Amino acid sequence: MSAPLLNPVEPEDHQALRRAVGDLARRYGPEYFRRKARAGEPVDELWAEAGKAGYLGVSLPVEYGGGGAGITELAIVLEEFGAAGCPLLMMIVSPAICGTVIARYGTEQQKLAWLPGLADGSRRMAFGITEPDAGSNSHRLTTTARRDGEDWLLTGRKVFISGIDHADAVLFVARTEDARTGRLKPALFVVPRETPGFEYRAIPMELLTAEKQFQVFLDDVRLPAEALVGAEDAGLEQLFAGLNPERVMTAAFALGLARQALATATDYARTRTVWDSPIGAHQAIAHPLAQCAIEIELARLMMLKAAQLYDQGHDAAAGEAANMAKYAAAEAACHTVDQAVHTLGGNGLTQEYGLAALLTATRVSRIAPVSREMILNYVAQHTLGLPRSY
Ligand SMILES: Cc1cc2nc3c(=O)[nH]c(=O)nc-3n(C[C@H](O)[C@H](O)[C@H](O)COP(=O)(O)OP(=O)(O)OC[C@H]3O[C@@H](n4cnc5c(N)ncnc54)[C@H](O)[C@@H]3O)c2cc1C
């Protein structure tokens, strides 16, 4: 499915961006992407070309090599890559979370060191918040940064961290101890991948993606004072600056996959004939696909609303909208891929059509970065004012 329905409400420059990204992505296409993923290789050529064209850095500040636009444009880029069969998961992490946090809160030195590379794709940064014993409950994070003279010593465990092997560094969420109260508060640290004491091990996953997920072991990792991003006391605010773009981008990721699946299914249903007419003429096939098209379109509108609220600086409203958009996009994507697989019958499970791999890929968007249930908890509590249940 192309993007026709959004056109009347989308400015011409956004439509042009969609077309240009789609043209680039289609030159690589789903076969290239799946071949790389099966070989466990990074999609370096595509990433480099996307960076050179300015797509990866479209939301980063112009003075540090970016395009000076917003998360709206970055989400458009990711959605179009996914729709063309090239879902660049690391875009959620490297430019959207790490780039945004550094652009908003980094020191001048950190901005100069990282933003031009994140923007042109020559450098990549992973993001690590999830911990084995904390999971959805980030209040239980135990990775700790303590002072040792001017330095920091970072110790803890992380899990499911994407793309470390292709990244130059990881932006880790840790906790520092408040000297007055003894309470632990979040703080963000840039940790270059080769730092002594930082080890990572791939987790075998049933996912066909260009990135692996890793377990991380941080044992007294010594970091210079300048590894801390922003102020030690403003960790939570800084963290949220990255998490809203992360939710918007996960919605874009899911919607790209959903559009890819719906296009494959409708193409197939238009021509596959086992009785007298193509299977797409049967309402049992056509109606569920039409329902998916509606769900995708609604989620796209919600994603654009969330992105625009964020870009206009309405952080609180963006938080609610980004949660809703992520939820709606993940549900639309899971439903669409399920229906697409069914539409193709046995071919839905062949490698040739590539739909079966999307079953697990779309599930990721229901689980990460925040699960469906945690979003429902958020909406119940914050939107509806219901009592907290957990
Ligand atoms: C492919 C992939 C890539 C990822 N990449 C990254 C990354 O790059 N960086 C990173 O930091 N993390 C990453 N993650 C981790 C991801 O953000 C977590 O998996 C997610 O936050 C959920 O945590 P968990 O897996 O520990 O599940 P849990 O927290 O153990 O939850 C398990 C289940 O219990 C439910 N549940 C938990 N609490 C409640 C409650 N209060 N009410 C109702 N239901 C509840 C959840 O909804 C879920 O269904 C990735 C995960 C995946 C699968």
Tab-separated table of C-alpha atoms and ligand atoms in Angstrom:
chain	number	residue	atom	x	y	z
A	1	MET	CA	0.000	0.000	0.000
A	2	SER	CA	1.395	3.407	-0.884
A	3	ALA	CA	0.511	6.438	1.200
A	4	PRO	CA	-2.385	7.943	-0.791
A	5	LEU	CA	-4.876	8.441	2.013
A	6	LEU	CA	-2.610	10.688	4.044
A	7	ASN	CA	-1.858	12.926	1.105
A	8	PRO	CA	-4.515	15.606	1.616
A	9	VAL	CA	-3.331	16.289	5.168
A	10	GLU	CA	0.372	15.831	4.554
A	11	PRO	CA	2.465	18.743	3.273
A	12	GLU	CA	4.132	18.392	-0.121
A	13	ASP	CA	7.648	18.198	1.371
A	14	HIS	CA	6.613	15.180	3.462
A	15	GLN	CA	5.086	13.488	0.446
A	16	ALA	CA	8.307	14.191	-1.484
A	17	LEU	CA	10.352	12.743	1.385
A	18	ARG	CA	8.222	9.571	1.316
A	19	ARG	CA	8.729	9.209	-2.428
A	20	ALA	CA	12.490	9.762	-2.273
A	21	VAL	CA	13.031	7.330	0.620
A	22	GLY	CA	10.803	4.751	-1.066
A	23	ASP	CA	12.834	5.066	-4.292
A	24	LEU	CA	16.084	4.466	-2.429
A	25	ALA	CA	14.712	1.595	-0.321
A	26	ARG	CA	13.180	-0.200	-3.319
A	27	ARG	CA	16.601	-0.313	-4.986
A	28	TYR	CA	17.587	-2.627	-2.093
A	29	GLY	CA	14.215	-4.233	-1.385
A	30	PRO	CA	13.060	-7.106	0.792
A	31	GLU	CA	15.212	-9.788	-0.888
A	32	TYR	CA	18.393	-7.840	-0.093
A	33	PHE	CA	17.227	-7.239	3.460
A	34	ARG	CA	16.292	-10.871	4.128
A	35	ARG	CA	19.506	-12.159	2.560
A	36	LYS	CA	21.568	-9.941	4.875
A	37	ALA	CA	19.501	-10.883	7.898
A	38	ARG	CA	19.797	-14.621	7.163
A	39	ALA	CA	23.561	-14.235	6.815
A	40	GLY	CA	23.677	-12.334	10.120
A	41	GLU	CA	25.246	-9.383	8.320
A	42	PRO	CA	24.555	-5.689	8.868
A	43	VAL	CA	22.851	-3.733	6.081
A	44	ASP	CA	25.865	-1.417	5.882
A	45	GLU	CA	25.455	-0.344	2.231
A	46	LEU	CA	21.853	0.701	2.782
A	47	TRP	CA	22.636	2.403	6.088
A	48	ALA	CA	25.547	4.327	4.510
A	49	GLU	CA	23.476	5.450	1.526
A	50	ALA	CA	20.573	6.491	3.761
A	51	GLY	CA	23.022	8.474	5.905
A	52	LYS	CA	24.663	10.133	2.919
A	53	ALA	CA	21.259	11.160	1.564
A	54	GLY	CA	20.514	12.867	4.875
A	55	TYR	CA	17.676	10.535	5.897
A	56	LEU	CA	19.186	9.129	9.100
A	57	GLY	CA	20.021	12.583	10.427
A	58	VAL	CA	16.914	14.382	9.197
A	59	SER	CA	15.816	15.247	12.766
A	60	LEU	CA	19.247	16.263	14.099
A	61	PRO	CA	20.358	19.910	14.281
A	62	VAL	CA	21.791	21.461	11.112
A	63	GLU	CA	24.842	22.848	12.948
A	64	TYR	CA	25.908	19.259	13.756
A	65	GLY	CA	25.364	17.815	10.293
A	66	GLY	CA	21.648	17.012	10.560
A	67	GLY	CA	18.668	18.083	8.490
A	68	GLY	CA	17.114	20.339	11.126
A	69	ALA	CA	13.659	18.777	10.796
A	70	GLY	CA	11.842	16.724	13.441
A	71	ILE	CA	10.812	13.289	14.649
A	72	THR	CA	7.875	13.545	12.219
A	73	GLU	CA	10.277	13.436	9.278
A	74	LEU	CA	12.432	10.728	10.882
A	75	ALA	CA	9.319	8.577	11.444
A	76	ILE	CA	8.309	9.082	7.805
A	77	VAL	CA	11.744	7.860	6.731
A	78	LEU	CA	11.552	4.729	8.892
A	79	GLU	CA	7.977	3.940	7.834
A	80	GLU	CA	8.899	4.180	4.142
A	81	PHE	CA	11.998	2.005	4.554
A	82	GLY	CA	9.835	-0.633	6.255
A	83	ALA	CA	7.078	-0.417	3.661
A	84	ALA	CA	9.705	-1.100	0.981
A	85	GLY	CA	10.924	-4.178	2.857
A	86	CYS	CA	13.899	-2.648	4.673
A	87	PRO	CA	12.930	-2.091	8.319
A	88	LEU	CA	15.915	-0.255	9.815
A	89	LEU	CA	15.403	-1.044	13.501
A	90	MET	CA	18.589	0.813	14.484
A	91	MET	CA	16.982	4.078	13.357
A	92	ILE	CA	14.820	3.844	16.481
A	93	VAL	CA	17.907	3.688	18.616
A	94	SER	CA	20.785	5.547	17.002
A	95	PRO	CA	19.385	8.818	15.631
A	96	ALA	CA	15.994	8.834	17.404
A	97	ILE	CA	16.895	8.048	21.013
A	98	CYS	CA	20.640	8.643	21.276
A	99	GLY	CA	20.758	11.495	18.746
A	100	THR	CA	17.807	13.283	20.339
A	101	VAL	CA	19.114	12.961	23.895
A	102	ILE	CA	22.603	14.164	22.949
A	103	ALA	CA	21.220	17.011	20.803
A	104	ARG	CA	18.971	18.190	23.640
A	105	TYR	CA	21.157	17.568	26.675
A	106	GLY	CA	24.704	16.690	25.609
A	107	THR	CA	27.695	18.923	26.186
A	108	GLU	CA	29.176	20.779	23.225
A	109	GLN	CA	31.970	18.209	23.190
A	110	GLN	CA	29.484	15.284	23.072
A	111	LYS	CA	27.478	16.945	20.304
A	112	LEU	CA	30.593	17.496	18.203
A	113	ALA	CA	31.854	13.988	18.900
A	114	TRP	CA	28.636	12.125	18.060
A	115	LEU	CA	25.978	14.031	16.143
A	116	PRO	CA	27.706	14.418	12.738
A	117	GLY	CA	28.477	10.674	12.683
A	118	LEU	CA	24.997	9.634	13.826
A	119	ALA	CA	23.540	11.955	11.177
A	120	ASP	CA	25.580	10.708	8.216
A	121	GLY	CA	25.477	7.089	9.377
A	122	SER	CA	29.241	6.732	9.788
A	123	ARG	CA	28.747	6.130	13.530
A	124	ARG	CA	26.024	4.209	15.363
A	125	MET	CA	24.942	4.182	18.958
A	126	ALA	CA	22.878	1.515	20.720
A	127	PHE	CA	20.658	2.178	23.737
A	128	GLY	CA	20.524	0.093	26.900
A	129	ILE	CA	17.849	0.430	29.551
A	130	THR	CA	16.253	-3.048	29.932
A	131	GLU	CA	17.572	-5.225	32.744
A	132	PRO	CA	16.946	-8.904	33.467
A	133	ASP	CA	15.429	-8.303	36.914
A	134	ALA	CA	13.634	-5.044	36.103
A	135	GLY	CA	11.943	-5.635	32.703
A	136	SER	CA	8.936	-3.347	32.364
A	137	ASN	CA	9.550	-1.877	35.806
A	138	SER	CA	12.293	0.666	35.205
A	139	HIS	CA	12.054	1.763	38.851
A	140	ARG	CA	13.887	-1.463	39.622
A	141	LEU	CA	16.960	-0.694	37.507
A	142	THR	CA	20.069	-1.627	39.446
A	143	THR	CA	22.905	-0.708	37.074
A	144	THR	CA	24.824	1.752	39.196
A	145	ALA	CA	27.318	4.493	38.463
A	146	ARG	CA	29.472	5.558	41.371
A	147	ARG	CA	32.125	8.240	41.546
A	148	ASP	CA	35.767	7.290	41.769
A	149	GLY	CA	37.664	10.576	41.844
A	150	GLU	CA	36.799	12.342	38.607
A	151	ASP	CA	35.773	9.064	36.953
A	152	TRP	CA	32.619	6.951	37.066
A	153	LEU	CA	32.510	3.207	37.687
A	154	LEU	CA	29.553	1.510	36.016
A	155	THR	CA	28.327	-1.901	37.172
A	156	GLY	CA	25.234	-3.858	36.190
A	157	ARG	CA	23.489	-6.170	33.747
A	158	LYS	CA	21.365	-5.365	30.702
A	159	VAL	CA	19.389	-7.583	28.365
A	160	PHE	CA	17.877	-7.473	24.835
A	161	ILE	CA	20.086	-4.558	23.791
A	162	SER	CA	19.905	-4.289	19.992
A	163	GLY	CA	22.785	-3.848	17.597
A	164	ILE	CA	25.753	-3.535	19.944
A	165	ASP	CA	28.008	-5.381	17.500
A	166	HIS	CA	27.358	-2.700	14.845
A	167	ALA	CA	27.532	0.228	17.248
A	168	ASP	CA	30.459	2.406	18.231
A	169	ALA	CA	29.027	2.989	21.694
A	170	VAL	CA	25.981	2.377	23.855
A	171	LEU	CA	23.967	5.008	25.694
A	172	PHE	CA	23.288	3.241	28.990
A	173	VAL	CA	20.705	4.168	31.589
A	174	ALA	CA	22.218	3.732	35.033
A	175	ARG	CA	21.569	5.149	38.482
A	176	THR	CA	23.650	7.451	40.589
A	177	GLU	CA	23.308	7.814	44.315
A	178	ASP	CA	21.929	11.079	45.645
A	179	ALA	CA	24.525	12.175	48.212
A	180	ARG	CA	21.867	13.707	50.478
A	181	THR	CA	19.083	11.136	50.436
A	182	GLY	CA	20.923	7.994	49.353
A	183	ARG	CA	18.180	7.449	46.743
A	184	LEU	CA	19.115	6.229	43.316
A	185	LYS	CA	18.238	8.438	40.358
A	186	PRO	CA	18.622	7.738	36.633
A	187	ALA	CA	21.561	9.055	34.662
A	188	LEU	CA	22.768	8.443	31.126
A	189	PHE	CA	26.276	7.445	30.062
A	190	VAL	CA	27.942	7.026	26.687
A	191	VAL	CA	30.062	3.873	26.827
A	192	PRO	CA	32.324	3.099	23.846
A	193	ARG	CA	32.004	-0.559	22.888
A	194	GLU	CA	35.638	-1.439	23.466
A	195	THR	CA	35.780	-0.052	27.034
A	196	PRO	CA	37.417	-2.607	29.393
A	197	GLY	CA	34.862	-4.344	31.622
A	198	PHE	CA	32.051	-3.977	29.050
A	199	GLU	CA	31.119	-7.404	27.701
A	200	TYR	CA	28.202	-8.515	25.571
A	201	ARG	CA	26.864	-11.821	24.337
A	202	ALA	CA	24.308	-12.414	21.576
A	203	ILE	CA	20.956	-13.900	22.653
A	204	PRO	CA	19.673	-16.525	20.208
A	205	MET	CA	16.388	-15.011	18.949
A	206	GLU	CA	13.764	-16.315	16.481
A	207	LEU	CA	13.875	-13.055	14.555
A	208	LEU	CA	14.900	-12.298	10.992
A	209	THR	CA	16.461	-8.889	11.517
A	210	ALA	CA	19.718	-7.240	10.600
A	211	GLU	CA	20.442	-6.617	14.300
A	212	LYS	CA	21.079	-9.100	17.051
A	213	GLN	CA	20.027	-8.615	20.671
A	214	PHE	CA	22.609	-8.839	23.429
A	215	GLN	CA	23.040	-9.533	27.090
A	216	VAL	CA	25.414	-7.024	28.629
A	217	PHE	CA	27.764	-7.328	31.578
A	218	LEU	CA	29.212	-4.141	33.033
A	219	ASP	CA	31.800	-4.775	35.709
A	220	ASP	CA	33.394	-1.669	37.178
A	221	VAL	CA	33.557	-0.087	33.747
A	222	ARG	CA	35.726	3.003	34.204
A	223	LEU	CA	34.392	6.067	32.425
A	224	PRO	CA	35.701	9.615	32.315
A	225	ALA	CA	33.570	12.388	33.832
A	226	GLU	CA	32.512	13.475	30.339
A	227	ALA	CA	30.764	10.137	29.681
A	228	LEU	CA	27.760	11.447	31.630
A	229	VAL	CA	25.172	12.971	29.293
A	230	GLY	CA	23.688	16.190	30.585
A	231	ALA	CA	23.168	16.951	34.236
A	232	GLU	CA	23.385	14.275	36.896
A	233	ASP	CA	20.218	15.664	38.496
A	234	ALA	CA	18.072	15.781	35.372
A	235	GLY	CA	18.342	12.136	34.329
A	236	LEU	CA	14.620	11.466	34.246
A	237	GLU	CA	13.827	14.464	32.055
A	238	GLN	CA	16.682	13.530	29.718
A	239	LEU	CA	15.525	9.945	29.545
A	240	PHE	CA	11.988	10.969	28.612
A	241	ALA	CA	13.356	13.192	25.858
A	242	GLY	CA	14.521	9.969	24.198
A	243	LEU	CA	11.613	7.710	25.103
A	244	ASN	CA	8.851	9.631	23.337
A	245	PRO	CA	10.736	9.569	20.005
A	246	GLU	CA	11.381	5.862	20.668
A	247	ARG	CA	7.637	5.139	20.901
A	248	VAL	CA	6.837	7.218	17.791
A	249	MET	CA	9.600	5.438	15.887
A	250	THR	CA	8.457	2.000	17.034
A	251	ALA	CA	5.028	2.903	15.654
A	252	ALA	CA	6.676	3.867	12.349
A	253	PHE	CA	8.633	0.595	12.349
A	254	ALA	CA	5.448	-1.427	12.915
A	255	LEU	CA	3.491	0.508	10.293
A	256	GLY	CA	6.187	-0.011	7.686
A	257	LEU	CA	6.044	-3.771	8.274
A	258	ALA	CA	2.239	-3.697	8.191
A	259	ARG	CA	2.174	-1.859	4.861
A	260	GLN	CA	4.696	-4.286	3.398
A	261	ALA	CA	2.553	-7.254	4.505
A	262	LEU	CA	-0.707	-5.712	3.274
A	263	ALA	CA	0.799	-4.919	-0.132
A	264	THR	CA	2.057	-8.497	-0.501
A	265	ALA	CA	-1.327	-9.915	0.515
A	266	THR	CA	-3.425	-7.690	-1.727
A	267	ASP	CA	-1.172	-8.308	-4.738
A	268	TYR	CA	-1.555	-12.013	-4.148
A	269	ALA	CA	-5.320	-11.885	-3.558
A	270	ARG	CA	-5.818	-9.949	-6.784
A	271	THR	CA	-4.389	-12.738	-8.947
A	272	ARG	CA	-4.491	-16.049	-7.085
A	273	THR	CA	-7.393	-18.040	-8.529
A	274	VAL	CA	-8.368	-21.482	-7.248
A	275	TRP	CA	-12.077	-21.466	-8.244
A	276	ASP	CA	-13.561	-19.151	-10.855
A	277	SER	CA	-12.479	-15.778	-9.499
A	278	PRO	CA	-9.410	-14.448	-7.692
A	279	ILE	CA	-9.461	-15.125	-3.932
A	280	GLY	CA	-9.617	-11.355	-3.358
A	281	ALA	CA	-13.166	-11.414	-4.732
A	282	HIS	CA	-14.261	-13.461	-1.706
A	283	GLN	CA	-15.350	-11.179	1.113
A	284	ALA	CA	-13.831	-13.578	3.631
A	285	ILE	CA	-10.462	-12.539	2.177
A	286	ALA	CA	-11.260	-8.956	1.132
A	287	HIS	CA	-12.973	-7.678	4.290
A	288	PRO	CA	-10.241	-8.595	6.774
A	289	LEU	CA	-7.681	-6.937	4.476
A	290	ALA	CA	-9.866	-3.837	4.198
A	291	GLN	CA	-10.126	-3.794	7.992
A	292	CYS	CA	-6.311	-3.931	8.214
A	293	ALA	CA	-6.033	-0.991	5.778
A	294	ILE	CA	-8.322	1.049	8.051
A	295	GLU	CA	-6.413	0.104	11.195
A	296	ILE	CA	-3.094	0.993	9.559
A	297	GLU	CA	-4.399	4.350	8.377
A	298	LEU	CA	-5.785	5.243	11.824
A	299	ALA	CA	-2.511	4.312	13.475
A	300	ARG	CA	-0.561	6.398	10.948
A	301	LEU	CA	-2.646	9.442	11.803
A	302	MET	CA	-2.047	8.849	15.513
A	303	MET	CA	1.677	8.448	14.904
A	304	LEU	CA	1.806	11.751	13.014
A	305	LYS	CA	-0.158	13.455	15.798
A	306	ALA	CA	2.303	12.157	18.405
A	307	ALA	CA	5.323	13.135	16.314
A	308	GLN	CA	3.981	16.626	15.686
A	309	LEU	CA	3.166	17.176	19.365
A	310	TYR	CA	6.711	16.149	20.218
A	311	ASP	CA	8.223	18.383	17.534
A	312	GLN	CA	6.150	21.325	18.777
A	313	GLY	CA	7.564	20.847	22.271
A	314	HIS	CA	4.419	19.508	23.969
A	315	ASP	CA	6.283	16.774	25.814
A	316	ALA	CA	3.460	15.679	28.149
A	317	ALA	CA	0.793	15.492	25.439
A	318	ALA	CA	3.319	13.805	23.157
A	319	GLY	CA	3.863	11.146	25.821
A	320	GLU	CA	0.203	10.167	25.868
A	321	ALA	CA	-0.124	10.312	22.080
A	322	ALA	CA	3.117	8.394	21.489
A	323	ASN	CA	1.936	5.592	23.785
A	324	MET	CA	-1.405	5.426	21.967
A	325	ALA	CA	0.297	5.507	18.554
A	326	LYS	CA	2.719	2.740	19.511
A	327	TYR	CA	-0.156	0.620	20.797
A	328	ALA	CA	-2.344	1.192	17.739
A	329	ALA	CA	0.500	0.601	15.281
A	330	ALA	CA	1.652	-2.611	16.971
A	331	GLU	CA	-1.876	-4.007	17.062
A	332	ALA	CA	-2.496	-3.033	13.428
A	333	ALA	CA	0.811	-4.623	12.425
A	334	CYS	CA	0.234	-7.897	14.296
A	335	HIS	CA	-3.301	-8.169	12.900
A	336	THR	CA	-2.213	-7.299	9.360
A	337	VAL	CA	0.675	-9.759	9.223
A	338	ASP	CA	-1.516	-12.519	10.639
A	339	GLN	CA	-4.144	-11.803	7.987
A	340	ALA	CA	-1.527	-11.511	5.241
A	341	VAL	CA	-0.056	-14.905	6.080
A	342	HIS	CA	-3.532	-16.410	5.975
A	343	THR	CA	-4.312	-14.760	2.643
A	344	LEU	CA	-1.364	-16.491	1.021
A	345	GLY	CA	-2.283	-19.939	2.349
A	346	GLY	CA	0.809	-22.166	2.250
A	347	ASN	CA	2.774	-19.432	0.514
A	348	GLY	CA	2.285	-17.331	3.636
A	349	LEU	CA	4.880	-19.517	5.289
A	350	THR	CA	7.430	-19.732	2.457
A	351	GLN	CA	10.702	-17.841	2.491
A	352	GLU	CA	9.925	-16.571	-1.016
A	353	TYR	CA	7.115	-14.277	0.186
A	354	GLY	CA	8.814	-13.318	3.451
A	355	LEU	CA	5.616	-12.964	5.472
A	356	ALA	CA	6.279	-15.584	8.133
A	357	ALA	CA	9.370	-13.690	9.305
A	358	LEU	CA	7.164	-10.647	9.848
A	359	LEU	CA	5.112	-12.590	12.399
A	360	THR	CA	7.901	-12.336	14.959
A	361	ALA	CA	9.154	-8.953	13.742
A	362	THR	CA	5.758	-7.338	14.344
A	363	ARG	CA	5.464	-8.989	17.759
A	364	VAL	CA	8.546	-7.012	18.783
A	365	SER	CA	6.548	-3.810	18.444
A	366	ARG	CA	3.917	-5.192	20.818
A	367	ILE	CA	6.549	-5.992	23.459
A	368	ALA	CA	9.154	-3.233	23.078
A	369	PRO	CA	10.061	-0.638	24.122
A	370	VAL	CA	7.045	-0.794	26.377
A	371	SER	CA	4.519	-3.611	26.269
A	372	ARG	CA	0.889	-3.401	25.261
A	373	GLU	CA	-0.191	-3.949	28.887
A	374	MET	CA	2.025	-1.177	30.227
A	375	ILE	CA	0.492	1.225	27.693
A	376	LEU	CA	-2.988	0.181	28.766
A	377	ASN	CA	-1.916	0.763	32.367
A	378	TYR	CA	-0.669	4.230	31.385
A	379	VAL	CA	-3.845	5.181	29.519
A	380	ALA	CA	-6.075	3.810	32.279
A	381	GLN	CA	-4.209	5.836	34.878
A	382	HIS	CA	-3.267	9.056	33.056
A	383	THR	CA	-5.957	9.448	30.407
A	384	LEU	CA	-8.887	7.971	32.290
A	385	GLY	CA	-7.813	8.830	35.837
A	386	LEU	CA	-8.338	5.290	37.085
A	387	PRO	CA	-6.428	4.028	40.117
A	388	ARG	CA	-3.011	2.495	39.515
A	389	SER	CA	-3.304	-1.287	39.494
A	390	TYR	CA	0.269	-2.412	40.066
B	1	LIG	C1	13.750	-7.604	19.588
B	1	LIG	C2	13.882	-6.771	20.827
B	1	LIG	C3	14.740	-5.677	20.818
B	1	LIG	C4	14.924	-4.924	21.982
B	1	LIG	N1	15.848	-3.903	21.960
B	1	LIG	C5	16.099	-3.237	23.102
B	1	LIG	C6	17.122	-2.230	23.140
B	1	LIG	O1	17.784	-1.943	22.121
B	1	LIG	N2	17.376	-1.614	24.312
B	1	LIG	C7	16.688	-1.909	25.449
B	1	LIG	O2	16.969	-1.310	26.479
B	1	LIG	N3	15.718	-2.852	25.460
B	1	LIG	C8	15.406	-3.525	24.322
B	1	LIG	N4	14.432	-4.485	24.304
B	1	LIG	C9	13.766	-4.845	25.558
B	1	LIG	C10	12.298	-4.440	25.629
B	1	LIG	O3	12.173	-3.051	25.789
B	1	LIG	C11	11.673	-5.258	26.771
B	1	LIG	O4	11.581	-6.607	26.313
B	1	LIG	C12	10.332	-4.720	27.202
B	1	LIG	O5	10.491	-3.499	27.886
B	1	LIG	C13	9.577	-5.695	28.126
B	1	LIG	O6	10.388	-6.122	29.188
B	1	LIG	P1	10.527	-7.691	29.494
B	1	LIG	O7	10.887	-8.381	28.242
B	1	LIG	O8	11.448	-7.841	30.663
B	1	LIG	O9	9.081	-8.178	29.903
B	1	LIG	P2	8.413	-8.189	31.368
B	1	LIG	O10	8.538	-6.865	32.001
B	1	LIG	O11	8.940	-9.377	32.101
B	1	LIG	O12	6.889	-8.438	30.998
B	1	LIG	C14	6.403	-9.727	30.616
B	1	LIG	C15	4.904	-9.626	30.389
B	1	LIG	O13	4.249	-9.209	31.596
B	1	LIG	C16	3.441	-8.071	31.336
B	1	LIG	N5	3.443	-7.153	32.497
B	1	LIG	C17	4.521	-6.727	33.218
B	1	LIG	N6	4.128	-5.872	34.175
B	1	LIG	C18	2.785	-5.735	34.051
B	1	LIG	C19	1.792	-4.984	34.745
B	1	LIG	N7	2.091	-4.155	35.752
B	1	LIG	N8	0.500	-5.074	34.319
B	1	LIG	C20	0.157	-5.903	33.292
B	1	LIG	N9	1.063	-6.629	32.612
B	1	LIG	C21	2.344	-6.556	32.974
B	1	LIG	C22	4.075	-7.405	30.114
B	1	LIG	O14	3.127	-6.610	29.432
B	1	LIG	C23	4.535	-8.593	29.309
B	1	LIG	O15	3.466	-9.071	28.525
B	1	LIG	C24	14.200	-5.240	23.155
B	1	LIG	C25	13.311	-6.319	23.144
B	1	LIG	C26	13.134	-7.080	22.011
B	1	LIG	C27	12.191	-8.256	22.045
